[in-house]
Amino acid sequence: MRTIDDLGDLKGKKVLLRSDLNVPLDGRTITDDGRIRASVPTIEKLTGQGAQVIVCAHLGRPKGAPEEKYSLAPVAQRLGELLGKPVAFASDTVGESAKEKVAALQDGEVVLLENLRFNPGETSKDDAERSAFARELASLADVFVSDGFGVVHRAQASVYDIAQLLPHAAGGLVQAEVEVLKRLTDEPQRPYAVVLGGAKVSDKLGVIENLLKTADQLVIGGGMVFTFLAAQGHEVGKSLLEKDQIDTVKGYLDEAKAKGVEIVLPTDIVAATEFSADADHEVVAADAIPADRMGLDIGPESGKAFAEVVRAAKTVFWNGPMGAFEMEPYAAGTKAVAEAVAEATKQGALTVIGGGDSAAAVRQLGFADDDFTHISTGGGASLEYLEGKELPGLEVLDN
Ligand code: ADP
Ligand code: MG
């Protein structure tokens, strides 16, 4: 993978930098700026070399047209605070404002372009439409640096097509992310425990299949666990359940047995009458969830058991919270696992957290970034990497 150092002297060069600034917002307020902070070192490296840096990024899922609530304006503000200098903001991506702001850039200065996804070409399935938009982006700059790890699994204009038009390199964040993922896949230190949770099993099934080949333990919690409990023939009440995945999960349970991979499931569950912090809730056995309740967290006994597995591991990958952690009564399971992962880190294990909500969860629970070896900025991208898929945004950097 080509790096920034391979691009030669960047002084006075216009560098188009694809970053991942897709932060959670509450109205106009950024609730977790982790992705902005993770983007800063690469920007500083470029400005330090006297480059004129044009940052482009997306926010949320606008439908190919401007929508005020998805404007990157608050992100430009926060980025400026973190860089300790003003960041110019273009009110469009490749239009008049962008051209004007880019032309005005001095060496070492930064401009952020408006949301890439306000343009239908960014995510278009039509190659011609996508590359037309990529050509407009390319006309703004001399070189391209790909640092939005959270999007490298997408063949989008600002990720994939653009690299075919400009001299290109991977930024420091993409490099760091890939290095860590390599350590998880190339002969990981054992025991290797993988903890999976979160909301959707179907998103994470592909990776389970591949992890059965490499992990020693697969610890399952979160909303996806109920499909596993159902596959074992248990009643799961009103809990999240993907009925059409039950047979696949049964297959995984058999395969795990055959391969000697230990699947660790919860033995107790916090079951509530509804999806609400105020709902009546109680701890029940995992095989006895009442029909009129939904599981919103793993129970305390399971938290202890999960923590024990994690503490004994030399390599840990964790994706997906153990419960609906945003609500205080259902955060304990995620906290128990996070504490154990932090302890494993202290004992020298390689610990990686992937997934936007998982990263937000550990920060919300008061953990520091250095309680873990690495917090990935790309949940989907890291899962696809571990799934063994080719990531178009990385492949294209090799050419
Ligand atoms: P990540 O972004 O880390 O990959 P996901 O997006 O897959 O994680 O899932 C995160 C969401 O899963 C959180 O919003 C959390 O509230 C939800 N969740 C976790 N456990 C449950 C559960 N038992 N029932 C419903 N939602 C859950
Ligand atoms: Mg998520």
Coordinates of C-alpha atoms and ligand atoms in Angstrom, one line a residue:
M1 CA 0.0 0.0 0.0
R2 CA 1.4 3.4 -1.0
T3 CA 1.7 5.8 1.8
I4 CA 1.9 9.6 2.0
D5 CA 5.7 9.5 2.1
D6 CA 5.6 7.9 -1.4
L7 CA 3.8 10.9 -2.8
G8 CA 7.0 13.0 -2.9
D9 CA 7.2 16.7 -1.9
L10 CA 3.7 17.9 -1.1
K11 CA 4.5 21.6 -0.4
G12 CA 2.1 23.8 -2.3
K13 CA 0.3 20.7 -3.7
K14 CA -3.5 20.5 -3.5
V15 CA -4.3 17.2 -1.7
L16 CA -7.8 15.8 -1.8
L17 CA -8.2 13.9 1.5
R18 CA -11.1 11.4 1.9
S19 CA -11.8 11.2 5.6
D20 CA -14.5 9.5 7.6
L21 CA -16.2 12.3 9.6
N22 CA -19.5 10.5 9.9
V23 CA -20.2 11.3 13.5
P24 CA -23.4 10.9 15.5
L25 CA -25.4 14.1 15.8
D26 CA -28.1 15.1 18.2
G27 CA -29.7 18.0 16.1
R28 CA -26.6 20.1 15.4
T29 CA -24.6 18.8 18.3
I30 CA -21.9 16.2 17.8
T31 CA -22.4 13.5 20.5
D32 CA -19.1 11.6 19.8
D33 CA -16.3 13.2 17.9
G34 CA -14.1 10.1 17.9
R35 CA -14.0 9.9 14.1
I36 CA -13.0 13.6 13.8
R37 CA -10.2 13.1 16.3
A38 CA -9.0 10.0 14.5
S39 CA -8.7 12.0 11.2
V40 CA -6.6 14.8 12.7
P41 CA -3.1 13.2 12.6
T42 CA -3.2 12.6 8.8
I43 CA -4.5 16.2 8.3
E44 CA -1.7 17.5 10.5
K45 CA 0.9 15.4 8.6
L46 CA -0.2 16.9 5.3
T47 CA -0.4 20.5 6.5
G48 CA 2.9 20.1 8.3
Q49 CA 4.4 19.4 4.9
G50 CA 2.9 22.6 3.5
A51 CA 0.2 20.9 1.5
Q52 CA -3.1 22.6 0.7
V53 CA -5.6 20.1 2.2
I54 CA -9.1 19.6 0.7
V55 CA -11.0 17.3 3.1
C56 CA -14.0 15.5 1.7
A57 CA -16.4 13.3 3.7
H58 CA -20.0 12.2 4.1
L59 CA -22.5 12.5 6.9
G60 CA -25.5 10.3 7.3
R61 CA -27.6 9.1 4.5
P62 CA -28.9 12.0 2.4
K63 CA -30.5 10.9 -0.9
G64 CA -28.2 12.5 -3.4
A65 CA -29.4 16.1 -2.7
P66 CA -28.6 18.8 -0.1
E67 CA -30.4 18.4 3.3
E68 CA -29.6 20.9 6.0
K69 CA -29.7 18.3 8.8
Y70 CA -26.8 16.4 7.1
S71 CA -24.6 19.4 6.6
L72 CA -21.0 19.0 7.6
A73 CA -20.9 22.6 8.9
P74 CA -20.8 21.6 12.6
V75 CA -18.0 19.1 11.7
A76 CA -15.9 21.9 10.1
Q77 CA -16.3 23.9 13.3
R78 CA -15.2 20.9 15.6
L79 CA -12.3 20.0 13.2
G80 CA -11.0 23.6 13.5
E81 CA -11.1 23.4 17.3
L82 CA -9.2 20.1 17.2
L83 CA -6.6 21.4 14.7
G84 CA -6.3 24.7 16.6
K85 CA -6.8 26.7 13.5
P86 CA -9.7 27.7 11.3
V87 CA -11.1 25.3 8.7
A88 CA -12.7 26.9 5.7
F89 CA -16.1 25.3 4.8
A90 CA -17.4 25.1 1.2
S91 CA -21.2 25.1 1.0
D92 CA -21.1 22.7 -1.9
T93 CA -18.9 19.8 -2.9
V94 CA -17.7 20.5 -6.4
G95 CA -19.6 23.7 -7.2
E96 CA -18.8 27.5 -7.1
S97 CA -18.2 27.6 -3.4
A98 CA -15.8 24.6 -3.4
K99 CA -13.8 26.0 -6.4
E100 CA -13.6 29.4 -4.7
K101 CA -12.5 28.1 -1.3
V102 CA -10.0 25.7 -2.9
A103 CA -8.5 28.4 -5.1
A104 CA -8.0 30.6 -2.0
L105 CA -6.1 27.9 0.0
Q106 CA -2.6 28.8 1.2
D107 CA 0.1 26.2 2.0
G108 CA -0.8 24.4 5.3
E109 CA -4.4 25.5 5.2
V110 CA -7.5 23.2 5.3
V111 CA -10.9 23.4 3.6
L112 CA -13.8 20.9 4.3
L113 CA -16.2 20.4 1.4
E114 CA -19.9 19.9 2.0
N115 CA -21.3 16.4 2.3
L116 CA -20.3 14.2 -0.6
R117 CA -23.6 12.4 -0.6
F118 CA -25.5 15.6 -1.5
N119 CA -24.3 14.5 -5.0
P120 CA -26.1 11.5 -6.6
G121 CA -22.8 10.5 -8.3
E122 CA -21.0 9.7 -5.0
T123 CA -22.9 6.4 -4.3
S124 CA -24.4 5.8 -7.7
K125 CA -24.5 2.2 -9.0
D126 CA -24.0 3.6 -12.5
D127 CA -20.2 3.5 -13.2
A128 CA -20.5 6.5 -15.6
E129 CA -22.4 8.7 -13.2
R130 CA -19.9 7.8 -10.4
S131 CA -16.8 8.5 -12.5
A132 CA -18.2 11.8 -13.8
F133 CA -18.5 12.9 -10.2
A134 CA -15.1 11.6 -9.4
R135 CA -13.7 13.6 -12.3
E136 CA -15.2 16.8 -10.8
L137 CA -13.6 16.0 -7.5
A138 CA -10.3 15.2 -9.1
S139 CA -10.2 18.6 -10.9
L140 CA -9.9 20.3 -7.5
A141 CA -6.6 18.6 -6.6
D142 CA -3.2 17.3 -7.6
V143 CA -3.1 14.1 -5.5
F144 CA -5.5 11.9 -3.5
V145 CA -5.1 10.5 0.0
S146 CA -7.5 7.8 1.2
D147 CA -8.0 8.0 4.9
G148 CA -11.7 7.2 5.4
F149 CA -11.3 3.7 6.8
G150 CA -15.0 3.5 7.5
V151 CA -15.8 3.6 3.8
V152 CA -13.0 1.5 2.2
H153 CA -15.4 -1.4 1.7
R154 CA -17.5 0.8 -0.6
A155 CA -16.8 1.3 -4.3
Q156 CA -17.9 4.9 -4.2
A157 CA -16.7 7.9 -6.2
S158 CA -14.6 9.5 -3.5
V159 CA -13.2 6.2 -2.3
Y160 CA -12.7 4.1 -5.4
D161 CA -13.1 6.0 -8.7
I162 CA -11.1 8.9 -7.6
A163 CA -8.0 6.8 -7.0
Q164 CA -8.0 5.9 -10.7
L165 CA -7.8 9.5 -11.7
L166 CA -5.1 11.0 -9.4
P167 CA -1.8 9.9 -7.9
H168 CA -2.8 8.3 -4.6
A169 CA -1.8 6.9 -1.3
A170 CA -3.3 5.6 2.0
G171 CA -3.4 8.0 4.9
G172 CA -2.1 7.2 8.3
L173 CA -5.4 6.1 9.7
V174 CA -6.1 3.6 6.9
Q175 CA -2.6 2.3 7.3
A176 CA -3.0 1.9 11.1
E177 CA -6.4 0.2 10.8
V178 CA -5.1 -2.3 8.2
E179 CA -2.0 -3.1 10.3
V180 CA -4.2 -4.0 13.3
L181 CA -6.6 -6.1 11.2
K182 CA -3.6 -8.0 9.8
R183 CA -2.5 -8.9 13.3
L184 CA -6.0 -10.3 13.9
T185 CA -5.9 -12.5 10.9
D186 CA -2.2 -13.5 10.5
E187 CA -1.5 -16.0 13.3
P188 CA -3.2 -14.2 16.2
Q189 CA -1.8 -14.9 19.7
R190 CA -4.0 -17.5 21.4
P191 CA -6.5 -17.8 23.0
Y192 CA -8.3 -15.5 20.5
A193 CA -11.7 -14.5 21.8
V194 CA -14.2 -12.7 19.6
V195 CA -17.2 -11.0 21.2
L196 CA -20.1 -10.2 19.0
G197 CA -23.3 -8.2 19.8
G198 CA -25.3 -5.4 18.5
A199 CA -28.6 -5.4 16.7
K200 CA -28.5 -7.3 13.5
V201 CA -27.3 -10.9 13.1
S202 CA -27.7 -10.9 9.3
D203 CA -25.0 -8.1 9.1
K204 CA -22.6 -10.2 11.1
L205 CA -23.3 -13.7 9.8
G206 CA -20.6 -13.6 7.1
V207 CA -17.9 -12.8 9.6
I208 CA -19.1 -15.6 12.0
E209 CA -18.5 -18.1 9.3
N210 CA -14.9 -16.9 8.8
L211 CA -14.2 -16.5 12.5
L212 CA -15.1 -20.1 13.1
K213 CA -11.8 -20.8 11.2
T214 CA -9.6 -18.6 13.4
A215 CA -11.1 -17.8 16.8
D216 CA -10.9 -20.0 19.9
Q217 CA -14.0 -18.6 21.5
L218 CA -17.0 -16.8 20.0
V219 CA -18.9 -14.9 22.8
I220 CA -22.3 -13.8 21.7
G221 CA -24.5 -11.1 23.3
G222 CA -26.6 -8.2 22.2
G223 CA -29.7 -8.3 20.1
M224 CA -28.2 -11.0 17.9
V225 CA -28.1 -13.5 20.7
F226 CA -31.8 -14.3 20.6
T227 CA -31.5 -15.9 17.2
F228 CA -28.9 -18.2 18.7
L229 CA -31.1 -18.9 21.7
A230 CA -34.0 -19.6 19.3
A231 CA -31.7 -21.9 17.3
Q232 CA -31.2 -23.9 20.5
G233 CA -35.0 -24.2 20.8
H234 CA -35.7 -21.6 23.5
E235 CA -38.5 -19.1 23.7
V236 CA -37.3 -15.6 23.3
G237 CA -40.5 -13.6 23.9
K238 CA -40.6 -10.2 22.2
S239 CA -36.8 -10.0 21.9
L240 CA -35.1 -9.1 18.6
L241 CA -35.3 -12.3 16.4
E242 CA -34.3 -12.9 12.8
K243 CA -36.4 -16.0 12.1
D244 CA -35.0 -16.5 8.6
Q245 CA -31.5 -16.8 10.1
I246 CA -32.3 -19.6 12.6
D247 CA -31.3 -22.4 10.3
T248 CA -28.0 -20.7 9.4
V249 CA -27.2 -20.2 13.0
K250 CA -28.0 -23.9 13.7
G251 CA -25.4 -24.7 11.1
Y252 CA -22.8 -22.5 12.8
L253 CA -23.5 -24.1 16.2
D254 CA -22.8 -27.5 14.6
E255 CA -19.8 -26.3 12.8
A256 CA -18.3 -24.7 15.9
K257 CA -18.7 -28.0 17.7
A258 CA -17.0 -29.9 14.9
K259 CA -14.1 -27.4 14.8
G260 CA -13.7 -27.2 18.6
V261 CA -14.6 -23.5 18.7
E262 CA -16.3 -22.7 22.0
I263 CA -19.5 -20.7 21.5
V264 CA -20.2 -18.8 24.7
L265 CA -23.9 -17.8 25.1
P266 CA -25.5 -16.0 28.0
T267 CA -27.1 -18.0 30.8
D268 CA -29.2 -15.1 32.1
I269 CA -30.9 -12.1 30.5
V270 CA -32.3 -8.8 31.6
A271 CA -35.9 -9.0 30.3
A272 CA -38.1 -5.9 30.1
T273 CA -41.8 -5.4 29.3
E274 CA -40.9 -2.9 26.5
F275 CA -38.0 -1.1 24.8
S276 CA -37.7 1.7 27.4
A277 CA -35.6 2.7 30.3
D278 CA -38.6 3.0 32.6
A279 CA -40.0 -0.4 31.6
D280 CA -40.4 -3.1 34.3
H281 CA -37.4 -5.4 34.0
E282 CA -36.0 -8.5 35.7
V283 CA -33.2 -11.0 35.4
V284 CA -34.4 -14.3 34.0
A285 CA -32.7 -17.6 32.9
A286 CA -31.7 -17.4 29.2
D287 CA -33.9 -20.5 28.5
A288 CA -36.9 -19.1 30.2
I289 CA -37.6 -15.6 28.8
P290 CA -41.3 -14.9 29.4
A291 CA -43.4 -14.6 26.2
D292 CA -44.4 -11.0 27.0
R293 CA -40.9 -9.7 27.6
M294 CA -37.9 -8.7 25.6
G295 CA -34.2 -9.3 26.4
L296 CA -32.4 -6.0 26.5
D297 CA -29.1 -7.0 28.1
I298 CA -27.2 -10.0 29.2
G299 CA -27.6 -10.8 32.9
P300 CA -25.0 -10.4 35.7
E301 CA -24.0 -14.1 35.7
S302 CA -23.4 -13.9 31.9
G303 CA -21.4 -10.7 32.3
K304 CA -19.1 -12.5 34.7
A305 CA -18.7 -15.5 32.5
F306 CA -18.0 -13.3 29.4
A307 CA -15.5 -11.2 31.3
E308 CA -13.6 -14.4 32.4
V309 CA -13.2 -15.5 28.8
V310 CA -12.1 -12.1 27.7
R311 CA -9.6 -11.7 30.6
A312 CA -7.9 -15.0 29.7
A313 CA -7.5 -14.1 26.0
K314 CA -4.3 -12.9 24.3
T315 CA -6.2 -11.5 21.4
V316 CA -9.7 -9.9 21.6
F317 CA -11.9 -8.5 18.8
W318 CA -15.2 -7.0 20.0
N319 CA -18.0 -5.8 17.8
G320 CA -21.4 -4.8 19.0
P321 CA -22.7 -3.9 22.4
M322 CA -24.0 -6.6 24.8
G323 CA -27.3 -4.8 25.3
A324 CA -29.3 -1.6 24.7
F325 CA -26.5 0.3 26.5
E326 CA -27.9 3.7 25.6
M327 CA -30.5 3.1 28.4
E328 CA -28.8 2.9 31.9
P329 CA -30.7 -0.2 33.1
Y330 CA -29.3 -2.2 30.1
A331 CA -25.7 -1.1 30.1
A332 CA -24.2 -3.4 32.7
G333 CA -23.4 -6.3 30.3
T334 CA -21.5 -4.0 27.9
K335 CA -19.7 -2.4 30.9
A336 CA -18.6 -5.8 32.3
V337 CA -17.2 -6.8 28.9
A338 CA -15.5 -3.4 28.4
E339 CA -13.8 -3.7 31.9
A340 CA -12.5 -7.2 31.0
V341 CA -11.2 -6.0 27.7
A342 CA -9.4 -3.1 29.4
E343 CA -7.9 -5.5 31.9
A344 CA -6.7 -7.8 29.0
T345 CA -5.1 -4.8 27.4
K346 CA -3.2 -4.1 30.6
Q347 CA -2.0 -7.7 30.7
G348 CA -0.6 -7.3 27.2
A349 CA -3.3 -8.7 25.0
L350 CA -4.1 -7.2 21.6
T351 CA -7.6 -5.8 21.9
V352 CA -9.6 -4.3 19.1
I353 CA -13.0 -2.7 19.2
G354 CA -14.9 -2.3 16.0
G355 CA -18.3 -0.7 15.3
G356 CA -19.5 2.8 15.7
D357 CA -22.0 2.0 18.5
S358 CA -19.5 -0.1 20.3
A359 CA -16.9 2.7 20.3
A360 CA -19.6 5.2 21.4
A361 CA -20.6 2.7 24.2
V362 CA -17.1 2.4 25.7
R363 CA -16.6 6.1 25.6
Q364 CA -20.1 6.8 27.1
L365 CA -19.2 4.3 29.9
G366 CA -16.1 6.3 30.7
F367 CA -13.3 4.2 29.2
A368 CA -10.3 5.9 27.7
D369 CA -9.0 5.2 24.2
D370 CA -5.8 3.7 25.6
D371 CA -7.8 1.1 27.6
F372 CA -7.8 -0.8 24.3
T373 CA -5.1 -1.4 21.7
H374 CA -7.2 0.0 19.0
I375 CA -10.7 1.4 18.5
S376 CA -11.5 0.9 14.8
T377 CA -13.4 3.8 13.1
G378 CA -14.9 1.4 10.7
G379 CA -17.3 -1.3 11.9
G380 CA -18.5 -2.5 8.5
A381 CA -15.1 -2.2 6.9
S382 CA -13.4 -4.2 9.7
L383 CA -16.0 -6.9 9.6
E384 CA -15.7 -7.3 5.9
Y385 CA -11.9 -7.4 6.2
L386 CA -12.2 -10.2 8.9
E387 CA -14.7 -11.9 6.6
G388 CA -11.9 -12.2 4.1
K389 CA -13.7 -10.0 1.5
E390 CA -11.8 -7.8 -0.9
L391 CA -12.2 -4.1 0.0
P392 CA -12.5 -2.0 -3.2
G393 CA -11.1 1.1 -1.5
L394 CA -8.0 -0.7 -0.4
E395 CA -7.5 -2.8 -3.6
V396 CA -7.6 0.4 -5.7
L397 CA -4.7 1.9 -3.7
D398 CA -2.4 -0.9 -4.8
N399 CA -2.7 -0.1 -8.5
Ligands
ADP1 P1 -21.9 -1.5 16.1 O1 -22.3 -0.1 15.5 O2 -21.0 -1.4 17.2 O3 -21.5 -2.4 15.0 P2 -24.7 -2.4 16.0 O4 -25.0 -1.2 15.1 O5 -24.7 -3.7 15.4 O6 -23.3 -2.1 16.7 O7 -25.7 -2.4 17.2 C1 -25.8 -1.4 18.2 C2 -27.2 -1.3 18.7 O8 -27.6 -2.6 19.2 C3 -27.2 -0.4 19.9 O9 -28.0 0.8 19.5 C4 -28.0 -1.2 21.0 O10 -29.0 -0.5 21.6 C5 -28.6 -2.3 20.2 N1 -28.8 -3.5 21.0 C6 -27.9 -4.2 21.7 N2 -28.5 -5.2 22.3 C7 -29.8 -5.1 22.1 C8 -31.0 -5.9 22.5 N3 -30.9 -6.9 23.3 N4 -32.2 -5.5 22.0 C9 -32.3 -4.4 21.2 N5 -31.2 -3.7 20.8 C10 -30.0 -4.0 21.2
MG2 MG -24.1 0.6 14.5

